CSV table of C-alpha atoms in Angstrom, one decimal:
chain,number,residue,atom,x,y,z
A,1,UNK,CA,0.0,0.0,0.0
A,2,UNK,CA,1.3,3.5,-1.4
A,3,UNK,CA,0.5,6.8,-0.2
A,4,UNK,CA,-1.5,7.2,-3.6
A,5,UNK,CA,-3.8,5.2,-2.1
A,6,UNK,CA,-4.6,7.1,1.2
A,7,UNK,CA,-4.2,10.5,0.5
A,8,UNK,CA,-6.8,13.0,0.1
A,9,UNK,CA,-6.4,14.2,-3.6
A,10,UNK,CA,-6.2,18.1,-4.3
A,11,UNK,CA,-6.4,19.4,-0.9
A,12,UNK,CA,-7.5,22.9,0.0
A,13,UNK,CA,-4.5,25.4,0.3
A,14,UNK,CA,-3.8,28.9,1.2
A,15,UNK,CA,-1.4,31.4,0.7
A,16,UNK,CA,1.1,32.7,2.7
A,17,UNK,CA,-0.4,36.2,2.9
A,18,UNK,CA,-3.9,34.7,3.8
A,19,UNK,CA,-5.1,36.4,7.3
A,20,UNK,CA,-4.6,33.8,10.2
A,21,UNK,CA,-8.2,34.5,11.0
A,22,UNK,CA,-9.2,33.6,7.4
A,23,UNK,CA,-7.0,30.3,7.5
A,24,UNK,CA,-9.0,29.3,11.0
A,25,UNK,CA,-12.5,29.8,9.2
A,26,UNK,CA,-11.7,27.8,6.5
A,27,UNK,CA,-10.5,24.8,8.9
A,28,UNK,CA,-13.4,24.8,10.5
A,29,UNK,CA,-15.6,24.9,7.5
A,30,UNK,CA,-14.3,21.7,6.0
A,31,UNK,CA,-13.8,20.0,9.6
A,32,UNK,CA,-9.8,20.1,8.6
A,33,UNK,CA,-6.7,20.7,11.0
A,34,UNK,CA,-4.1,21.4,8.7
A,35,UNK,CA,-3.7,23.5,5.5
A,36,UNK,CA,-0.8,23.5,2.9
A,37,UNK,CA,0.8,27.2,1.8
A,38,UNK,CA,1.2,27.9,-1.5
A,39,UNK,CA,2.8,30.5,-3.5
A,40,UNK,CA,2.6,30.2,-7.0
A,41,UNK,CA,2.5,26.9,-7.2
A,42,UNK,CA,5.0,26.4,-5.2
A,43,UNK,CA,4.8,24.9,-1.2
A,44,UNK,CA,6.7,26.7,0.8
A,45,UNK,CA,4.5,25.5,4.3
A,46,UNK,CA,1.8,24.0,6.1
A,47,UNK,CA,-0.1,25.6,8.6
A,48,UNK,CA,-2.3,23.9,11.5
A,49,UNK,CA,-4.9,24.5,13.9
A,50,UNK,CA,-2.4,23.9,16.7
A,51,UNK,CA,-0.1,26.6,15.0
A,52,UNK,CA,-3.0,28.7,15.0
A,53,UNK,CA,-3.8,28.7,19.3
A,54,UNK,CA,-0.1,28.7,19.6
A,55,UNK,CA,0.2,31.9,17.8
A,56,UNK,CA,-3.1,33.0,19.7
A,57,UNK,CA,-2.2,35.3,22.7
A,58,UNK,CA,-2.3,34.1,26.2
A,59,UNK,CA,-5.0,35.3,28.5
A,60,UNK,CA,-3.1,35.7,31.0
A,61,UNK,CA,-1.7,39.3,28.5
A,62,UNK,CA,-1.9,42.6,29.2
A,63,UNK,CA,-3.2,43.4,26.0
A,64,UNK,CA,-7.0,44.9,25.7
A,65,UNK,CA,-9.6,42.8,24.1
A,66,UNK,CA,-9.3,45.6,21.1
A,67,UNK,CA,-5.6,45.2,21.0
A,68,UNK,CA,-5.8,41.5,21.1
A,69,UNK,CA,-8.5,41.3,18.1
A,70,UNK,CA,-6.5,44.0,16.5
A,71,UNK,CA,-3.2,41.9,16.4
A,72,UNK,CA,-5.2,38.6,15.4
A,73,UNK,CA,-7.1,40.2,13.0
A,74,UNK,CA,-3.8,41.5,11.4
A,75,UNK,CA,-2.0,38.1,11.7
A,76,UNK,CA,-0.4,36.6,8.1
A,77,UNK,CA,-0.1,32.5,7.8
A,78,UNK,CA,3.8,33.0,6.5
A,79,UNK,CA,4.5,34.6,10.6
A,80,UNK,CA,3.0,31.4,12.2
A,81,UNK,CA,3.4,29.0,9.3
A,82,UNK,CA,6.3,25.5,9.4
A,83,UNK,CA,8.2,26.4,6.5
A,84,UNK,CA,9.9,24.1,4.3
A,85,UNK,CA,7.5,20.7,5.5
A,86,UNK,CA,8.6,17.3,5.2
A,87,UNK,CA,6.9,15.7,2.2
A,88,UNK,CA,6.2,12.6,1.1
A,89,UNK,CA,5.3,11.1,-2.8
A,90,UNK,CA,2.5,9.3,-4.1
A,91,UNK,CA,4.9,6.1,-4.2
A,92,UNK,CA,5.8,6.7,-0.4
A,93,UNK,CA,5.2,3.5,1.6
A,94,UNK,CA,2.2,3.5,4.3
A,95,UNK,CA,5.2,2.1,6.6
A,96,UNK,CA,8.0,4.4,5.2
A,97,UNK,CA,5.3,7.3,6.2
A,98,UNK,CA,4.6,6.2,9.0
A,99,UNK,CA,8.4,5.3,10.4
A,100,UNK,CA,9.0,9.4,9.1
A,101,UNK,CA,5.7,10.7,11.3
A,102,UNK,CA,7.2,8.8,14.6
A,103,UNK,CA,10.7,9.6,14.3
A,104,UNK,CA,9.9,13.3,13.0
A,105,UNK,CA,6.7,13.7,14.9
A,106,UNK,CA,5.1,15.0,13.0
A,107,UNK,CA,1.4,14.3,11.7
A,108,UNK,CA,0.9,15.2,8.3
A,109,UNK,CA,2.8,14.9,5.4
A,110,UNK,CA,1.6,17.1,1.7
A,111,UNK,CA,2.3,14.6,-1.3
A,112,UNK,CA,4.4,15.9,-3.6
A,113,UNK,CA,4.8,14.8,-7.3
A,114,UNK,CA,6.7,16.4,-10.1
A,115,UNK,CA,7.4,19.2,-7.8
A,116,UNK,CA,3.8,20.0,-7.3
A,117,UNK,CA,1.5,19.6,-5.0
A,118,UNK,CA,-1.0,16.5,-5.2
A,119,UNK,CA,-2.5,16.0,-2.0
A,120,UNK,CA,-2.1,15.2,1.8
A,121,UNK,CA,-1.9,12.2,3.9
A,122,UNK,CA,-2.4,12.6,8.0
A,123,UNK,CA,-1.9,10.3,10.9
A,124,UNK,CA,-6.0,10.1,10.9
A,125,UNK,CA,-5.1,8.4,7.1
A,126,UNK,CA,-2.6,6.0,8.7
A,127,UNK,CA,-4.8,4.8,11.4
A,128,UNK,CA,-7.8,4.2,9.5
A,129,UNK,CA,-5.5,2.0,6.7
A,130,UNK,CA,-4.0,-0.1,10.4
A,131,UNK,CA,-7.6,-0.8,10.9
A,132,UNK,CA,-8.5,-2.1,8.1
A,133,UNK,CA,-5.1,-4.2,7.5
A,134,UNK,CA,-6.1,-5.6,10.8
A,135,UNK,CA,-9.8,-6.1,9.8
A,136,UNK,CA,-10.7,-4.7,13.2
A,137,UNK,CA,-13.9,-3.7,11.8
A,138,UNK,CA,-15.4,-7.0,10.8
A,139,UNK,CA,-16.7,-9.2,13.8
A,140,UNK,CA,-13.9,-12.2,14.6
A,141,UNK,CA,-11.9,-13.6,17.1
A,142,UNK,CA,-8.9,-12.5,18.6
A,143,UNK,CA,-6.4,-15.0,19.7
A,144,UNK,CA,-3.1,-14.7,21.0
A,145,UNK,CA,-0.6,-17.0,21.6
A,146,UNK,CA,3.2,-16.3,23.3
A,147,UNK,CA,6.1,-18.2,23.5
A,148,UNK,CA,7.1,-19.0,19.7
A,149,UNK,CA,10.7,-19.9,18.6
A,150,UNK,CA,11.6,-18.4,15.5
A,151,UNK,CA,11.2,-21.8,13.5
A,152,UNK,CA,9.0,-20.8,10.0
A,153,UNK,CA,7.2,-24.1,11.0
A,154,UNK,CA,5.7,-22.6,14.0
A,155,UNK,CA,4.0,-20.3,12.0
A,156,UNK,CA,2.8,-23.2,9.2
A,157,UNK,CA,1.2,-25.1,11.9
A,158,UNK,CA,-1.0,-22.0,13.1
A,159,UNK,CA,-1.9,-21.1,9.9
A,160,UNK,CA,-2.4,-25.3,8.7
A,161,UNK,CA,-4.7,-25.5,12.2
A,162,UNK,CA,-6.7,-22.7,11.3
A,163,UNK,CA,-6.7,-23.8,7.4
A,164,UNK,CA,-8.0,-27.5,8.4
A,165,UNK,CA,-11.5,-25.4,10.3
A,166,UNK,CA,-11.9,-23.3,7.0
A,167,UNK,CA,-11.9,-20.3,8.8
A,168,UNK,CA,-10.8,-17.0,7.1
A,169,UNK,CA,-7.6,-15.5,8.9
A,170,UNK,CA,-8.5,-11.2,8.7
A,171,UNK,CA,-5.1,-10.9,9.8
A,172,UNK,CA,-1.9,-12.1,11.6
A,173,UNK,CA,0.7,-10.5,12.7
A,174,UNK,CA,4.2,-11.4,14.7
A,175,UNK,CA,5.7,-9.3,17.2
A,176,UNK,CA,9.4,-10.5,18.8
A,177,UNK,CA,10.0,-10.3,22.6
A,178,UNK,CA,13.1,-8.9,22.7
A,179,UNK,CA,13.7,-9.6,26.3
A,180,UNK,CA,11.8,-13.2,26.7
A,181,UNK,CA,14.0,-14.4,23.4
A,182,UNK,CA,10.5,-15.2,21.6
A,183,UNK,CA,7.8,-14.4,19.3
A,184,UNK,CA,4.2,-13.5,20.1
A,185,UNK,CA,1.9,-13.9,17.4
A,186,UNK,CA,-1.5,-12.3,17.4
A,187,UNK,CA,-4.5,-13.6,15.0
A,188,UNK,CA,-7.7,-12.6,14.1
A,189,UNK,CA,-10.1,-15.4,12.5
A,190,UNK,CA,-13.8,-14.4,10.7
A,191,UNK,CA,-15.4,-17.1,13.6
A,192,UNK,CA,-17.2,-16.1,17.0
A,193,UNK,CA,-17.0,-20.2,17.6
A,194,UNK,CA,-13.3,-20.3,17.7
A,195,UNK,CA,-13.4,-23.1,20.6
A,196,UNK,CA,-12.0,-26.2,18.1
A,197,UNK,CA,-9.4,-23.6,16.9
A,198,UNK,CA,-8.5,-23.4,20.2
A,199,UNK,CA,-8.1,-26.9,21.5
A,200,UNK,CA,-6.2,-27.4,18.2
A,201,UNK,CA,-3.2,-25.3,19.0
A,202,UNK,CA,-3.3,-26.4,22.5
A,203,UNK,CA,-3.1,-29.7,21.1
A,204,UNK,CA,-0.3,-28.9,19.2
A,205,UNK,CA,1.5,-27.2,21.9
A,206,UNK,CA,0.8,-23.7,21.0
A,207,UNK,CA,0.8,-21.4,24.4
A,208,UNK,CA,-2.8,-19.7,23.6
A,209,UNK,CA,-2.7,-16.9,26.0
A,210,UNK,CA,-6.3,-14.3,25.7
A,211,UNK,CA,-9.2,-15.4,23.7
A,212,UNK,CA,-11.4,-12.3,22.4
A,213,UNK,CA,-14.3,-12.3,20.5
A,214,UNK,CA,-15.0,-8.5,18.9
A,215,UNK,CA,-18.5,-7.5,18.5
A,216,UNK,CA,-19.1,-5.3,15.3
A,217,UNK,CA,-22.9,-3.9,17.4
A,218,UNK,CA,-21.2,-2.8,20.3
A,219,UNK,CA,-17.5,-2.2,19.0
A,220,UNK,CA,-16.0,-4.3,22.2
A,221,UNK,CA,-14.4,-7.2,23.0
A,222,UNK,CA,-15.8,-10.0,24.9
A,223,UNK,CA,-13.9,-13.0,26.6
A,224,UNK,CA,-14.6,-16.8,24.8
């Protein structure tokens, strides 16, 4: 999966001489937290809501209310803006993005392409592909199970066991324990009967640790 995928085509932009005040209207018009800057179709920054009531004096100020509405109203998006953003491109990697936004923290990346704007991607866009990657929206089972070696045919078995009920696997992923010298692997099956799974691996040796069933209704997980 590729940025091109996740990013929100053609995003509104602004200029760097638009009034701050002007910048925070159109935010909250289209529900948005962030806006590129553009000047002549070039970027040359992003601006964000936070940037906005960061640049907002405090009220603890000595400044009247017609002083303070004065400076605001005044206010240009280049004086508060982040100049010179991190970008990413259309043929970014959702993981290469999202390694960038953790080690840079930073939330929001404008797509670049050609030298030109294309679009934006935001944490918001990352999350919602990790859910569905995960299929945490469709109603399953959640089963973990600790203590793995790093032998491939650990991870055959699991997925032969699960293969042998003719249950769908919505995802599976493997996470090493550093400090217990292991693996921990974590699957979710398209069953809410996953008790024969179960006794299966346990046959087999597996360490089955939490058994959860996820309830699309109520959006919670329930003990098996």
């Amino acid at each position: 999966m590729r940025v091109r995928d996740l990013m929100t085509k053609n995003p509104i932009t602004v200029d760097s001489e638009t009034l701050v005040l002007d910048a925070q209207k159109i935010m909250a018009e289209n529900n948005i937290r962030r806006l590129p800057v553009v000047d002549k179709g070039n970027l040359v920054g992003i601006v964000t809501m936070h940037d906005i009531l960061m640049a907002s004096p405090s009220p603890a100020t000595s400044l009247s209310v017609y002083e303070l509405n004065y400076l605001l109203a005044k206010m240009k998006v280049k004086e508060i803006m982040k100049k010179n953003p991190i970008t990413v491109t259309p043929d970014t990697t959702f993981e290469e993005a999202l390694r960038i936004g953790q080690e840079k923290k930073i939330g929001s990346f404008p797509v670049m392409e050609n030298g030109k704007l294309v679009g934006i991607t935001t944490e918001s866009d990352l999350v919602r592909f990790v859910i569905r990657i995960l299929g945490l929206k469709e109603e399953g089972t959640r089963i973990t199970i600790e203590g793995l070696g790093a032998k491939l045919g650990d991870l055959k078995k699991i997925i032969s066991i699960v293969e042998d009920h003719q249950t769908i696997i919505l995802s599976l992923v493997t996470l090493p324990r550093p400090e217990k010298k292991d693996w921990m692997v974590v699957l979710r099956l398209k069953t809410t009967h996953p008790e024969p799974i179960v006794q299966d691996f346990k046959k087999a040796g597996f360490n089955v640790t939490h058994v959860l069933w996820y309830k699309v209704e109520t959006g919670e997980y329930q003990k098996v």
